[in-house]
Short mmCIF file of C-alpha atoms and ligand atoms in Angstrom, two decimals:
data_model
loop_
_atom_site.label_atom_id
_atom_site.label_comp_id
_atom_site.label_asym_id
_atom_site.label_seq_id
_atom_site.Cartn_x
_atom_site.Cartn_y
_atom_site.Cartn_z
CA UNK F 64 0.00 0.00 0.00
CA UNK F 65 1.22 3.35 -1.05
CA UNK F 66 -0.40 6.77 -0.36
CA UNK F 67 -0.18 10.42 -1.91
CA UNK F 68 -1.26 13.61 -1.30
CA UNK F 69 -0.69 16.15 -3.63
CA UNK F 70 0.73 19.20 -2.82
CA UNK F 71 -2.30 21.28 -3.37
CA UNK F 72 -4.44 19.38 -1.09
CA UNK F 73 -1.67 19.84 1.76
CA UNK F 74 -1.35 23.58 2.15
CA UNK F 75 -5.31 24.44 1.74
CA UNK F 76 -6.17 22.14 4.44
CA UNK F 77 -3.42 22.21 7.24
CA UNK F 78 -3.59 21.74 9.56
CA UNK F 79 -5.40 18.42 8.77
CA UNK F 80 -8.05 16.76 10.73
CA UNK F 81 -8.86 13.05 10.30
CA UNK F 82 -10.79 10.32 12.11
CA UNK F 83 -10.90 7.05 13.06
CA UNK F 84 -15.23 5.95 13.15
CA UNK F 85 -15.68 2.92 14.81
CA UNK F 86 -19.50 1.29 15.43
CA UNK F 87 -19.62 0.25 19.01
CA UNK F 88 -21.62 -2.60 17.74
CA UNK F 89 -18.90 -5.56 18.43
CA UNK F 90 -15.35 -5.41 19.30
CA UNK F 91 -12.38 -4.07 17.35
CA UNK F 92 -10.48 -6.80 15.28
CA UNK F 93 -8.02 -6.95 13.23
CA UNK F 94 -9.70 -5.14 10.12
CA UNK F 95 -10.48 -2.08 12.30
CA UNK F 96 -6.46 -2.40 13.70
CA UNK F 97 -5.28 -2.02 10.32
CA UNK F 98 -7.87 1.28 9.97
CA UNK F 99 -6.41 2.90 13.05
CA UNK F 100 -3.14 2.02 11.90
CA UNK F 101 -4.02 3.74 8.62
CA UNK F 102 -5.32 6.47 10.48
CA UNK F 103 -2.68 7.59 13.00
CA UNK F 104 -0.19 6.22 10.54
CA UNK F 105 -1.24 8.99 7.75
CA UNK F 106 -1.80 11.89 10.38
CA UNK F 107 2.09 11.17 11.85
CA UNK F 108 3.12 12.23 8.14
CA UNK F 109 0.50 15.14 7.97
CA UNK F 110 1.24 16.27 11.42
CA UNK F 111 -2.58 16.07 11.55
CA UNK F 112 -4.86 15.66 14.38
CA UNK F 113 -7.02 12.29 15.16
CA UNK F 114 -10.58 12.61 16.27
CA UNK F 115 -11.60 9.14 17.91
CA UNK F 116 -15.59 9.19 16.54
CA UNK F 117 -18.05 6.35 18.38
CA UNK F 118 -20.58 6.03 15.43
CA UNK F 119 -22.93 5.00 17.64
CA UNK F 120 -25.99 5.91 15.48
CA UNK F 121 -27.71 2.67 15.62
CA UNK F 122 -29.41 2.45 18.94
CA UNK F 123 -30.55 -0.70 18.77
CA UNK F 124 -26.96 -2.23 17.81
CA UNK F 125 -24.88 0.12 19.76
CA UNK F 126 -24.08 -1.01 23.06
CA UNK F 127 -21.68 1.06 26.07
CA UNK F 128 -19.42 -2.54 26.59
CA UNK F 129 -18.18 -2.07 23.55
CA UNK F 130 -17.64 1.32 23.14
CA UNK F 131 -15.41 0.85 26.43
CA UNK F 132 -13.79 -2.19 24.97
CA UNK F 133 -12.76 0.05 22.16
CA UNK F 134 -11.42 3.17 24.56
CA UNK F 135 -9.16 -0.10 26.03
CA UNK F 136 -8.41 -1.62 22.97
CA UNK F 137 -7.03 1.76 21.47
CA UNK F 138 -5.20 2.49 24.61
CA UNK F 139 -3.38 -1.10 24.78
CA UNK F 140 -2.54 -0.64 21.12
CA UNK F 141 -1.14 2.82 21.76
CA UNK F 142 -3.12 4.64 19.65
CA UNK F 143 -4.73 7.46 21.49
CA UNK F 144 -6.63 10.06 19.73
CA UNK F 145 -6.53 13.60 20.47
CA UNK F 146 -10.27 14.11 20.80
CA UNK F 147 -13.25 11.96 20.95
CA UNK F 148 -16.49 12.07 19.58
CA UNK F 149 -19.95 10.52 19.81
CA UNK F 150 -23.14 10.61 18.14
CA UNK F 151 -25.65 9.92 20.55
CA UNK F 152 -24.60 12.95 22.12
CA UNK F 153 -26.01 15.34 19.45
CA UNK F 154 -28.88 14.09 17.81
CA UNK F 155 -29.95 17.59 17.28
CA UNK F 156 -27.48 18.00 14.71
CA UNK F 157 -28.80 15.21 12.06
CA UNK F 158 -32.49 16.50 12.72
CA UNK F 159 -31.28 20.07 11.55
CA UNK F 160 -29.37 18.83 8.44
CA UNK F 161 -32.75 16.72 7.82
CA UNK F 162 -34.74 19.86 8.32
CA UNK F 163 -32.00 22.01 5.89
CA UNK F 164 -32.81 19.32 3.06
CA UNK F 165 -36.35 19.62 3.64
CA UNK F 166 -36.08 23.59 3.16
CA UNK F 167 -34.53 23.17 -0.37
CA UNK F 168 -37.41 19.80 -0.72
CA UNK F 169 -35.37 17.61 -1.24
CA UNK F 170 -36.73 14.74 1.11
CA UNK F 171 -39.52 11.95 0.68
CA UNK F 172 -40.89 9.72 3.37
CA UNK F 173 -40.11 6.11 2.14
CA UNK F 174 -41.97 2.71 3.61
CA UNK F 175 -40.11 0.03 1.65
CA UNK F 176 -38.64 -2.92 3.55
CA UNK F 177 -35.09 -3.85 2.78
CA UNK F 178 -36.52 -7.34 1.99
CA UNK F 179 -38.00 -5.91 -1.07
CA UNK F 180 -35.05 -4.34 -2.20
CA UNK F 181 -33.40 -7.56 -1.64
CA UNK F 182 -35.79 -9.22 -3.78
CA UNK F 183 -33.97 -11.15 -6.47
CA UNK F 184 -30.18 -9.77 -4.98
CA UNK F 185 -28.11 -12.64 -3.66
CA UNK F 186 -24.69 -12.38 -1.67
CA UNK F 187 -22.72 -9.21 -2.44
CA UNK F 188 -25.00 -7.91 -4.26
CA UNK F 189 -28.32 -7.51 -1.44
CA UNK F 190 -25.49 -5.95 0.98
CA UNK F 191 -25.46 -3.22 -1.51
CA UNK F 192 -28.94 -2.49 -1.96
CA UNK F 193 -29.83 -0.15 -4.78
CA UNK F 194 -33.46 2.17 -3.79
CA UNK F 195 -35.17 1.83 -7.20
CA UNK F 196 -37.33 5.29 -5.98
CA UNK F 197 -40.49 3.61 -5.42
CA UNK F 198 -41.78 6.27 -3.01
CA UNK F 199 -40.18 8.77 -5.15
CA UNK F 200 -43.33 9.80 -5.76
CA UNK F 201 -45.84 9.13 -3.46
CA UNK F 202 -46.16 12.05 -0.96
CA UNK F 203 -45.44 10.03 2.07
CA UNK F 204 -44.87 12.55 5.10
CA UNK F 205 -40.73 12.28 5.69
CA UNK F 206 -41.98 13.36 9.17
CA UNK F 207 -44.03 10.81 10.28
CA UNK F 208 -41.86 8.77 12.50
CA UNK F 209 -42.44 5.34 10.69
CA UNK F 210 -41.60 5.59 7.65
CA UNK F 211 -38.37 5.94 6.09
CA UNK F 212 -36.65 9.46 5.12
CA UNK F 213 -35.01 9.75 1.41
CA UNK F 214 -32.93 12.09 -0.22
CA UNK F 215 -33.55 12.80 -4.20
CA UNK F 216 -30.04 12.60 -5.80
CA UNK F 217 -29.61 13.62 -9.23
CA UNK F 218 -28.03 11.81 -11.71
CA UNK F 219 -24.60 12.97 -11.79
CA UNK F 220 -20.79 11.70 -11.99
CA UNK F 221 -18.63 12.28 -8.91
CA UNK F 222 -15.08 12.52 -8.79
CA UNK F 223 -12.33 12.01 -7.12
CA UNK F 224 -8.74 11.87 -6.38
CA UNK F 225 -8.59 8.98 -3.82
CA UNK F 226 -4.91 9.22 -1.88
CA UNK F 227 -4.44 4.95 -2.41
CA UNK F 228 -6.61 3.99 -4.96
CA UNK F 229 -5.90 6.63 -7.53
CA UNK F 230 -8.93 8.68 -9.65
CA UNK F 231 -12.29 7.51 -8.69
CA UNK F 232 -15.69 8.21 -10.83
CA UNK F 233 -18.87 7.09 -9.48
CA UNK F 234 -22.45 7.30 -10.42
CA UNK F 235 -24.25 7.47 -7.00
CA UNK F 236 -28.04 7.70 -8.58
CA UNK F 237 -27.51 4.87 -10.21
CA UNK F 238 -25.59 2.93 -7.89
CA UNK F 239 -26.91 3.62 -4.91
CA UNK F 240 -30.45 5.30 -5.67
CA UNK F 241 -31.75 7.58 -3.16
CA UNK F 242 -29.94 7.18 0.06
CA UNK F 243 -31.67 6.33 3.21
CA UNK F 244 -30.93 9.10 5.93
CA UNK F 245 -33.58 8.00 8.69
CA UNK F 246 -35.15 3.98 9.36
CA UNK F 247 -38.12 3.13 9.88
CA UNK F 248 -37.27 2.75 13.34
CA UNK F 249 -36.22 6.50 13.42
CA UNK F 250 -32.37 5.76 13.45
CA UNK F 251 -30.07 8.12 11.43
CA UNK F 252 -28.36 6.40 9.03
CA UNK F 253 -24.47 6.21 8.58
CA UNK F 254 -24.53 8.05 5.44
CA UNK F 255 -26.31 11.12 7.03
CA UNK F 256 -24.57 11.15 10.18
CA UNK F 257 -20.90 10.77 8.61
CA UNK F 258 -21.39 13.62 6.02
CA UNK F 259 -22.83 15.47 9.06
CA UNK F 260 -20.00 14.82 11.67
CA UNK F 261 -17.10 14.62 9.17
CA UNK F 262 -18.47 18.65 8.10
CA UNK F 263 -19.11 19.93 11.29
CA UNK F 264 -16.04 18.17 13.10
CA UNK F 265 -13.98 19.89 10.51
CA UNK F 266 -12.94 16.40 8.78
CA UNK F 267 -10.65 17.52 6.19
CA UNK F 268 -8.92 13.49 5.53
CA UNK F 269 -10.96 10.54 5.63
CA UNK F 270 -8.83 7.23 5.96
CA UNK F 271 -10.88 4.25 6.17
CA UNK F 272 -11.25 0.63 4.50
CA UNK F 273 -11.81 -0.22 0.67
CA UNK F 274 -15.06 -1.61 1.64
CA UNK F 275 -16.30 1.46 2.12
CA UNK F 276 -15.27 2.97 -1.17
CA UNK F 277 -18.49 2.70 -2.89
CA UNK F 278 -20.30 5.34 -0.84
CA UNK F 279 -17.95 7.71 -1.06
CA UNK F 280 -19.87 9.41 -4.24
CA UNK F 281 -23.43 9.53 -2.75
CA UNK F 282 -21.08 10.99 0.28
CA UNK F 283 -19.74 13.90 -1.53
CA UNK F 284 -23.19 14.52 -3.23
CA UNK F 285 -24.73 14.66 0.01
CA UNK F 286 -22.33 16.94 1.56
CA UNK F 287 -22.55 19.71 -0.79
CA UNK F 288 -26.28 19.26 -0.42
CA UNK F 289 -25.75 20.27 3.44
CA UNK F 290 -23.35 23.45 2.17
CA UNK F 291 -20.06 21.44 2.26
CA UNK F 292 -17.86 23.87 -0.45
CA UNK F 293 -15.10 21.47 -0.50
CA UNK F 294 -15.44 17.87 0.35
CA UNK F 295 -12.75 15.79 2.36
CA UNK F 296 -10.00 14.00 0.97
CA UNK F 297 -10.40 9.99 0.93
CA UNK F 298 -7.96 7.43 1.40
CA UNK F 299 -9.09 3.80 1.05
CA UNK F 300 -7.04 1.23 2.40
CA UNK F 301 -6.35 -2.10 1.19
CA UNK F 302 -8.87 -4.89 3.10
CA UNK F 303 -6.28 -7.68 4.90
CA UNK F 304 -5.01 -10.33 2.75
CA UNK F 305 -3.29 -13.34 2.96
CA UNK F 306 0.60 -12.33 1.30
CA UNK F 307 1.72 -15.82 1.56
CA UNK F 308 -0.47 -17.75 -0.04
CA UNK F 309 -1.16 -19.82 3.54
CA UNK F 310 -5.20 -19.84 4.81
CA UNK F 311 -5.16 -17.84 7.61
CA UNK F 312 -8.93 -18.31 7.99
CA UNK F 313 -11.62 -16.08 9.19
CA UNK F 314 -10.99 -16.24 12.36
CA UNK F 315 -7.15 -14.76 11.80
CA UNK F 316 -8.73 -11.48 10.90
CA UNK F 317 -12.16 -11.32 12.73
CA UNK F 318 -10.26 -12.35 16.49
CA UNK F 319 -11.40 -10.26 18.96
CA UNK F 320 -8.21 -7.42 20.14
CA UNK F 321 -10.38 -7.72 23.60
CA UNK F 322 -10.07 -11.74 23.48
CA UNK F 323 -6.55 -11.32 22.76
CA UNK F 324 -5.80 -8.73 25.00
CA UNK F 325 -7.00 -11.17 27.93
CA UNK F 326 -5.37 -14.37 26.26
CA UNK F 327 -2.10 -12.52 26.90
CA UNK F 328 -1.64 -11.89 23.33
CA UNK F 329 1.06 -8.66 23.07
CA UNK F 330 0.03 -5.60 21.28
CA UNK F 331 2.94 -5.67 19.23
CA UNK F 332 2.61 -9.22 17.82
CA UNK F 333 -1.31 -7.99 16.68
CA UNK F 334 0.32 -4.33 15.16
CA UNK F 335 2.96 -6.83 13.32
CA UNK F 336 0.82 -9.16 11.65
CA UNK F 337 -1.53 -5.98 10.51
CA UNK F 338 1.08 -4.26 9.48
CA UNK F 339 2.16 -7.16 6.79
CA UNK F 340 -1.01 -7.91 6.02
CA UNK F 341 -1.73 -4.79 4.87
CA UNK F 342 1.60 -5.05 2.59
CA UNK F 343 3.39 -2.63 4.69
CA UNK F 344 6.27 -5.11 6.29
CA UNK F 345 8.27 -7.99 4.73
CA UNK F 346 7.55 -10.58 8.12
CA UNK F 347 4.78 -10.63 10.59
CA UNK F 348 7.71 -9.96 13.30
CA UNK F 349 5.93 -7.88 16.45
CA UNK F 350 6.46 -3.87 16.31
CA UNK F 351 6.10 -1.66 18.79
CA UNK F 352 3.53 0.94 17.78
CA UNK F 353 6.08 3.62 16.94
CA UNK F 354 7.49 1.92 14.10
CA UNK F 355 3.93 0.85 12.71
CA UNK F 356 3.41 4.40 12.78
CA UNK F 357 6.39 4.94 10.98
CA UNK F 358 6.08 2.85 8.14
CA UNK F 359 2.43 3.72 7.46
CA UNK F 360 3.82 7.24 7.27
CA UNK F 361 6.48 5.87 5.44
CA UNK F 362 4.44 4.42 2.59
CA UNK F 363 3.80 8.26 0.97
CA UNK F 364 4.91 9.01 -2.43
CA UNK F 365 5.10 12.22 -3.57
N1 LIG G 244 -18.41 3.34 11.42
C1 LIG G 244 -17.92 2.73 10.22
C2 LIG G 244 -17.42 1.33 10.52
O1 LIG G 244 -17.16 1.01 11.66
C3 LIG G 244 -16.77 3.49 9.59
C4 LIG G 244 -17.26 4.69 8.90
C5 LIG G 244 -16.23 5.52 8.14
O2 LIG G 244 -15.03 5.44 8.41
O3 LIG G 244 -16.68 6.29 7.30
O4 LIG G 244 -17.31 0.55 9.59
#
């Protein structure tokens, strides 16, 4: 893995401000190890500042255990953010971005189930579910607490520069569809609330994994919707592989860093193994954090 940022995008946005967004819906593993990695890695070389965010949105997933697991988890790693974040503690602020879209009518109430959408999708495919605008429509009240809220997109290519992948061009209408940016069950979504937080928290770097690369486009379109002038920059990190060849098996990267932890695993054997699974060391040796820091910052080209 290599990353770049080009000059430009350095001096209009110093000092940088990225994040690392965990869900406090389970406890960190590997995959999110190799994001925080990514994370602090990248803001050593900007000189940037990391904003620990609990993306807590999902009240009925979201539970305190594992938000504290994570606080631990970070802490035994050695990878302590600067400021933390969470977003239970401001709902107000995705009801008045709701209420903003409304004012330039850009909302619809939407009561489709997911298994319709998933109608016909297998695998992959219904993770990914594409709104075909149904309710479009209809005239359903966005405000009635349950039914779904919808935000009209129009068809448009997005761009951008991504700082590992390279130039990106997405069609987020057709893609995506309309996203979703309240349940049924009156929970924000994660598209709203990250274009919401990653604005008003000053976001100016977002370093996170490829698997989130596909909503990156229906992010941009939605934060210019909200008065974002100049989106973030993205860098999408490689998802752990296997470099030699060897099965490591599912449970290699979805282990527990909590189970570890209390097996008496050390930090430094999980940051190794990360580190050259994410092509960024020859041998799985240990590393202290310091020099997984190091050659994640490293890893920039000019
Ligand atoms: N909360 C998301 C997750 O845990 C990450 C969101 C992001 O980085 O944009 O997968």
């Amino acid at each position: 893995m290599q990353w770049r940022l080009t000059k430009s995008e350095s001096s209009s946005r110093n000092p940088w401000t990225t994040r690392f967004a965990p869900s406090p819906t389970g406890f960190l593993h590997r995959g999110h190890v190799a994001s925080a990695l990514c994370v602090f890695g990248i803001a050593r070389a900007l000189d940037a500042e990391v904003l620990l965010r609990i993306e807590d949105h999902d009240r009925g997933r979201a539970r305190k255990a594992f938000e504290d697991a994570i606080d631990t988890d970070l802490a035994w790693l050695g990878l302590v953010a600067a400021r933390r974040a969470r977003q239970s503690d401001h709902p107000e602020r995705y009801a008045a971005a709701l209420d903003a879209l409304d004012a330039s009518r850009l909302l619809y109430g939407c009561d489709c189930s997911r298994k319709r959408l998933a109608q016909g999708l297998q695998g992959e495919l219904a993770s990914e579910l594409r709104y075909d605008g149904q309710c479009r429509e209809r005239g359903l009240d966005w405000r009635d607490p349950t039914v779904g809220v919808r935000v009209r997109l129009e068809a448009e290519l997005v761009s951008f520069d991504d700082a590992i992948l390279g130039p990106q061009t997405q069609s987020p209408a057709t893609e995506c569809g309309d996203p979703l940016l309240r349940d049924r069950h009156g929970n924000f979504t994660y598209q709203l609330c990250v274009v919401v937080d990653d604005h008003l928290e000053r976001v100016g770097l977002v370093v996170r994994g490829a698997d989130l690369t596909a909503s990156t486009g229906r992010q941009i379109l939605l934060a210019r919707l909200l008065g974002r002038t100049e989106p973030p920059a993205f860098a999408h990190h490689p998802l752990l592989v296997d470099l030699e060849g060897k099965k490591l098996g599912k449970r290699f990267f979805s282990a527990a860093v909590a189970q570890e932890r209390a097996a008496g695993v050390a930090p430094e054997k999980i940051l190794g193994e990360v580190l050259h699974h994410l092509g960024l060391a020859a041998t799985a040796a240990p590393l202290s954090t310091d020099a997984a820091l190091a050659a994640v910052a490293a890893a920039r080209r000019s």
